[in-house]
Structure formats: structure tokens, C-alpha cells
Amino acid sequence: MNASPPAKPLHMNISTTHIAGNGHLGRYILLPGSDGRAQEMAKKLQNVQVVEHPRRHNFYQGQFESKGRTIDVGIMSSGMGCPSMDIIGTELLQLGAKRIIRVGTAGSLQPKRLRVGHIVIPTASVRDEGTSRHYLNASIPVLSSIEFLDIARRVSVELGLAAKVELGIIHTKDSLYAREFGQGLLQSQHHDYMEHLKKAGVLASEMECAQLFTLLQTWQSDSLMRGRGPGVKGGAILAIVGDDEPFATDPQNVSDTVDSTIDFAFACIAAWAHGEDKEWI
């Protein structure tokens, strides 16, 4: 028996009024992986209001100014892994979110050129996880929104970061310790698989993007078929925090990389908002 979705979200204490903003586009939603990082990102907003939840999926809503425009933003932790992204992403979409950007971290699979301090903008994700397969056949690729990719590329040039920002395919996994670090009894299989990804040119590895892209893709398709307004779009911005070593040994370098990624995310939102003037009412 297929049950209907709940009338209100079960894992956050917000409603459609919290998502509303920017005309009928709604707030631009940023999804870091932790509430601590969400708190740090919220420091860039004005008039911040916090709606707390016992699971720490707290919602930070506010605005920031760009070229005379007030842009409405919401920030919430997605938690770790695709199952958590599935829950948080779905509930936000059910509340009316239409613009979602994951702001997170990843480990480089191409350490000769992608080092700690670089930023990766995923164009698509290798679906090496199970959650997205409950939505789409395994043979179907999942992609970032082309609109977001164009904005991210343009912003990287405008900010003089083109040498530090790379667009390309990433890898989303279910297990950090088994798949990437070879824990368990399948160590040789995991090693061979990760080497295959590297040789295929996959840029980096993380744990949430495949499901975010799956949700964006399926909701956008439904929106287009039903003629429901501007549709659902989004993408991801990933700070590289590991290269030759899985985790960088210089915490200041990692902190600076994460900070620059957050700044880049807000610059992308500003560029996106100004480009969507025609969508605002």
C-alpha cells in the first residue's frame, strides 16, 4: 500500500512560509552537511531567524544585499549521506523550495592537479550508493542543473578563481570507511573500484550529491510535465579537503578552503538572483 506524504515535514520545524521569498521563486536554500557549518554560513545573513529542531536540522533564514537587491536565503544541514539528503531534500521540496545548493567537502581523486584549496563544481555524479536507485534506474545519470553550472563557471572567472575551480564528474558513495579506506573484507574490490574512478577522470568523492541531483531531476521533470512555474534547479559546491592524504593535515588550510567555498556559494546566489529578475514578481 502506498502511503501519502505527511501533511507537514517530520524532520524540520518549518512551513511553506519559511521557504517563501524572492517573489514566487522562494528562498535560495544552502545545504551544508552539519549544523555547525550552517551556523557559520548564517553569519553572512542579515535579520537572521532560527527555527530549531531536536535533530539539529535547524533552519536559518535571513537576507543579504547584492547590488541594491535584497536576496532571501535559507540554510539547513542536510546531515551526512544520501539517506539523510533524501529526507531533508524531499521535505524542503515539498514545502516549495525551488533553488537548492549543496555546500560541502570532498576528497580529491586527481591529487596531481586538484589539491586542498581547490573547489569542485559537480556536473554529474557516479551513483555508487543505494538511495537514488529507489527513484531512478541505475543506468540513468543524474546531473546538476545546467543553469547553475553556467553561473558557477561565470562567477569563478569574475572572481579570478578560474584556476582554483574545476567542473566535472564526481563520485557519491555510501561508505566512507569501506569504499574509500578499504575497511572490511572487500578491501581489494574497493581499491580496484576507486582506481577505476581515478583512471576514468572522476574528480572527487563525497556522500550526498547523487541523491540531491536525483531529487532535483525528478522534481524538475514533474514540474515541467505539470506546468508548475519556474521549476526546481540546483547544484553543489565542494571544497577539496583531502588530496594525497584523505584528510589534510593543516587545519587552517582546510578552514580557509571551506570559507572560500562559502563565499563562492553566496556569489553564485547573487549572480543567480540577478539573472532571474524576470522570474520575480
Coordinates of C-alpha atoms in Angstrom, one line a residue:
M1 CA 0.0 0.0 0.0
N2 CA 1.4 3.4 -1.0
A3 CA 1.0 6.0 1.8
S4 CA 0.5 9.7 1.1
P5 CA 3.3 12.0 2.2
P6 CA 2.7 13.6 5.6
A7 CA 0.9 17.0 5.7
K8 CA 3.9 18.6 7.4
P9 CA 7.6 17.8 7.5
L10 CA 8.7 15.3 10.1
H11 CA 12.4 16.3 10.4
M12 CA 12.2 20.1 10.5
N13 CA 10.0 22.6 12.2
I14 CA 9.3 24.9 9.3
S15 CA 6.4 25.5 6.9
T16 CA 5.8 27.0 3.5
T17 CA 6.0 30.5 4.9
H18 CA 9.7 29.9 5.9
I19 CA 10.6 28.9 2.4
A20 CA 8.7 31.8 0.8
G21 CA 10.7 34.8 -0.6
N22 CA 12.2 36.2 -3.7
G23 CA 8.8 36.5 -5.4
H24 CA 7.5 33.1 -6.3
L25 CA 10.9 31.6 -6.5
G26 CA 11.2 31.1 -2.8
R27 CA 14.4 31.3 -0.8
Y28 CA 17.7 30.1 -2.2
I29 CA 18.5 27.2 0.0
L30 CA 22.0 26.3 1.1
L31 CA 22.7 22.7 2.4
P32 CA 25.9 22.2 4.3
G33 CA 26.5 18.8 5.9
S34 CA 26.5 20.0 9.6
D35 CA 24.6 22.4 11.8
G36 CA 27.9 23.9 12.9
R37 CA 28.7 24.9 9.3
A38 CA 25.1 26.2 8.8
Q39 CA 25.6 28.5 11.8
E40 CA 28.9 29.8 10.3
M41 CA 27.2 30.4 7.0
A42 CA 24.3 32.2 8.6
K43 CA 26.7 34.9 9.9
K44 CA 26.7 36.3 6.4
L45 CA 23.0 37.0 6.6
Q46 CA 21.1 39.9 8.0
N47 CA 17.9 39.7 10.1
V48 CA 18.6 36.0 10.9
Q49 CA 15.9 33.9 12.5
V50 CA 16.5 30.4 13.6
V51 CA 13.9 27.6 13.7
E52 CA 15.3 24.8 15.8
H53 CA 14.7 21.1 15.7
P54 CA 15.8 18.4 18.1
R55 CA 17.7 16.5 15.4
R56 CA 19.8 19.7 14.7
H57 CA 18.2 20.3 11.3
N58 CA 17.8 23.9 12.3
F59 CA 16.7 26.4 9.7
Y60 CA 18.5 29.7 9.5
Q61 CA 16.6 32.3 7.4
G62 CA 17.7 35.8 6.5
Q63 CA 18.8 38.1 3.7
F64 CA 21.9 39.5 2.2
E65 CA 22.3 42.6 -0.1
S66 CA 23.8 42.5 -3.6
K67 CA 23.8 45.4 -6.0
G68 CA 20.8 47.0 -4.3
R69 CA 18.8 43.8 -4.2
T70 CA 17.7 42.0 -1.0
I71 CA 18.0 38.3 -1.5
D72 CA 16.2 35.8 0.7
V73 CA 18.2 32.8 1.8
G74 CA 17.6 29.7 4.0
I75 CA 20.3 27.4 5.4
M76 CA 19.9 23.9 6.9
S77 CA 22.1 20.9 7.5
S78 CA 21.4 18.0 5.2
G79 CA 23.2 15.6 7.5
M80 CA 25.6 13.0 6.3
G81 CA 25.0 10.6 3.4
C82 CA 22.3 10.1 0.8
P83 CA 19.5 8.8 3.1
S84 CA 19.7 12.0 5.1
M85 CA 19.9 14.1 2.0
D86 CA 16.8 12.3 0.7
I87 CA 14.8 13.2 3.8
I88 CA 15.9 16.8 4.1
G89 CA 15.8 17.5 0.4
T90 CA 12.4 15.9 -0.1
E91 CA 10.8 17.8 2.8
L92 CA 12.2 21.1 1.6
L93 CA 10.9 20.4 -1.9
Q94 CA 7.5 19.5 -0.5
L95 CA 7.5 22.9 1.2
G96 CA 8.1 24.7 -2.0
A97 CA 11.9 25.1 -2.3
K98 CA 12.9 25.6 -5.9
R99 CA 16.6 26.6 -5.7
I100 CA 18.9 24.3 -3.7
I101 CA 22.7 24.3 -3.5
R102 CA 24.8 21.8 -1.5
V103 CA 27.9 23.4 0.0
G104 CA 30.1 20.7 1.3
T105 CA 33.5 18.9 1.2
A106 CA 35.1 16.2 -0.9
G107 CA 38.3 14.3 -1.3
S108 CA 40.3 14.7 -4.5
L109 CA 40.6 11.7 -6.8
Q110 CA 43.0 13.7 -9.0
P111 CA 45.6 14.9 -6.5
K112 CA 48.2 15.9 -9.1
R113 CA 46.0 18.8 -10.1
L114 CA 43.2 19.1 -7.5
R115 CA 44.7 19.9 -4.1
V116 CA 43.3 21.2 -0.8
G117 CA 42.2 24.7 -1.6
H118 CA 40.5 23.9 -4.8
I119 CA 36.8 23.9 -5.4
V120 CA 34.9 21.4 -7.5
I121 CA 31.5 22.1 -9.1
P122 CA 30.0 18.7 -9.9
T123 CA 28.4 18.4 -13.4
A124 CA 27.1 14.9 -12.5
S125 CA 27.7 12.1 -10.0
V126 CA 28.6 8.5 -10.2
R127 CA 25.8 6.8 -8.3
D128 CA 27.7 4.4 -6.1
E129 CA 25.0 4.5 -3.4
G130 CA 21.7 2.9 -2.9
T131 CA 19.2 5.7 -2.1
S132 CA 18.9 7.2 -5.6
R133 CA 18.1 3.7 -7.0
H134 CA 14.7 3.8 -5.3
Y135 CA 13.9 6.8 -7.6
L136 CA 15.7 6.1 -10.9
N137 CA 17.0 3.0 -12.7
A138 CA 20.8 2.6 -12.1
S139 CA 21.6 3.3 -15.8
I140 CA 20.1 6.8 -15.7
P141 CA 22.7 9.5 -15.0
V142 CA 22.0 12.3 -12.5
L143 CA 23.1 15.8 -13.3
S144 CA 23.4 19.3 -11.8
S145 CA 21.2 21.9 -13.3
I146 CA 22.8 23.4 -16.4
E147 CA 21.7 26.9 -15.2
F148 CA 23.7 26.5 -12.0
L149 CA 26.8 25.2 -13.8
D150 CA 26.8 28.2 -16.2
I151 CA 26.5 30.6 -13.2
A152 CA 29.3 28.8 -11.3
R153 CA 31.6 28.9 -14.2
R154 CA 30.9 32.6 -14.9
V155 CA 31.4 33.6 -11.2
S156 CA 34.7 31.7 -11.0
V157 CA 36.0 33.8 -13.9
E158 CA 34.6 37.1 -12.5
L159 CA 36.2 36.4 -9.1
G160 CA 39.5 35.4 -10.6
L161 CA 39.2 31.9 -9.3
A162 CA 39.1 30.0 -12.6
A163 CA 42.4 28.3 -11.8
K164 CA 41.0 27.0 -8.4
V165 CA 37.6 26.0 -9.6
E166 CA 37.0 22.9 -11.8
L167 CA 33.8 21.5 -13.2
G168 CA 33.4 17.8 -13.8
I169 CA 32.0 14.4 -12.7
I170 CA 32.3 13.4 -9.0
H171 CA 31.6 10.2 -7.1
T172 CA 29.0 9.6 -4.4
K173 CA 29.4 6.7 -2.1
D174 CA 27.6 5.1 0.8
S175 CA 30.5 4.1 3.0
L176 CA 33.5 6.3 3.7
Y177 CA 35.5 3.7 5.6
A178 CA 34.9 0.7 3.4
R179 CA 34.8 2.3 -0.1
E180 CA 37.5 4.9 0.3
F181 CA 39.7 3.5 3.1
G182 CA 39.3 -0.2 2.4
Q183 CA 37.8 -1.3 5.8
G184 CA 36.1 -4.7 5.9
L185 CA 36.5 -7.9 3.9
L186 CA 36.2 -6.4 0.4
Q187 CA 39.3 -4.3 0.5
S188 CA 40.8 -5.4 -2.8
Q189 CA 37.4 -4.7 -4.6
H190 CA 37.2 -1.3 -3.1
H191 CA 40.8 -0.4 -4.1
D192 CA 40.2 -1.6 -7.7
Y193 CA 37.0 0.4 -7.9
M194 CA 38.5 3.6 -6.7
E195 CA 41.4 3.2 -9.0
H196 CA 39.0 2.8 -11.9
L197 CA 37.3 6.1 -11.0
K198 CA 40.6 7.9 -11.0
K199 CA 41.6 6.5 -14.4
A200 CA 38.1 7.5 -15.7
G201 CA 38.8 11.1 -14.7
V202 CA 36.3 11.4 -11.9
L203 CA 37.4 14.5 -9.9
A204 CA 36.4 13.9 -6.3
S205 CA 34.5 11.7 -3.9
E206 CA 31.7 12.7 -1.4
M207 CA 28.5 11.3 0.0
E208 CA 25.4 13.4 -0.8
C209 CA 25.3 14.8 -4.3
A210 CA 23.9 11.9 -6.2
Q211 CA 20.7 12.0 -4.2
L212 CA 20.4 15.8 -4.3
F213 CA 20.7 15.6 -8.1
T214 CA 18.2 12.8 -8.3
L215 CA 15.7 14.8 -6.4
L216 CA 16.2 17.9 -8.4
Q217 CA 16.0 15.9 -11.7
T218 CA 12.8 14.1 -10.7
W219 CA 11.1 17.1 -9.3
Q220 CA 12.1 19.3 -12.3
S221 CA 10.7 16.7 -14.7
D222 CA 7.4 16.6 -12.8
S223 CA 7.3 20.4 -12.7
L224 CA 7.8 20.6 -16.5
M225 CA 5.1 18.0 -17.2
R226 CA 2.6 19.7 -15.0
G227 CA 3.5 23.3 -16.0
R228 CA 4.3 24.4 -12.4
G229 CA 6.1 27.7 -12.7
P230 CA 9.9 28.1 -12.8
G231 CA 10.7 24.5 -11.8
V232 CA 13.3 23.1 -9.5
K233 CA 17.0 23.8 -10.0
G234 CA 20.3 23.5 -8.1
G235 CA 23.7 22.1 -7.8
A236 CA 26.7 21.7 -5.5
I237 CA 29.9 23.4 -4.5
L238 CA 32.6 21.2 -2.9
A239 CA 35.7 22.2 -1.0
I240 CA 38.6 19.8 -1.6
V241 CA 39.8 18.9 1.9
G242 CA 42.0 15.9 1.0
D243 CA 44.5 15.1 -1.7
D244 CA 47.5 12.8 -1.3
E245 CA 46.2 12.2 2.2
P246 CA 42.4 11.6 2.7
F247 CA 42.2 14.4 5.2
A248 CA 44.6 17.4 5.1
T249 CA 47.0 17.7 8.0
D250 CA 46.8 21.6 8.0
P251 CA 43.5 22.5 9.7
Q252 CA 44.0 26.2 8.8
N253 CA 44.3 25.3 5.1
V254 CA 41.0 23.3 5.3
S255 CA 39.3 26.1 7.2
D256 CA 40.4 28.6 4.6
T257 CA 39.2 26.3 1.8
V258 CA 35.8 25.9 3.4
D259 CA 35.5 29.7 4.0
S260 CA 36.3 30.4 0.3
T261 CA 33.7 27.8 -0.8
I262 CA 31.0 29.5 1.3
D263 CA 32.0 32.9 -0.2
F264 CA 31.8 31.4 -3.6
A265 CA 28.3 30.0 -2.8
F266 CA 27.0 33.4 -1.9
A267 CA 28.5 34.9 -5.0
C268 CA 26.7 32.3 -7.1
I269 CA 23.4 33.0 -5.4
A270 CA 23.8 36.7 -6.1
A271 CA 24.6 36.1 -9.8
W272 CA 21.7 33.6 -10.0
A273 CA 19.2 36.0 -8.4
H274 CA 20.1 38.9 -10.6
G275 CA 19.8 36.7 -13.7
E276 CA 16.3 35.6 -12.6
D277 CA 14.8 39.0 -12.3
K278 CA 12.2 38.1 -14.9
E279 CA 11.0 35.2 -12.6
W280 CA 10.4 37.6 -9.6
I281 CA 7.0 39.1 -9.1

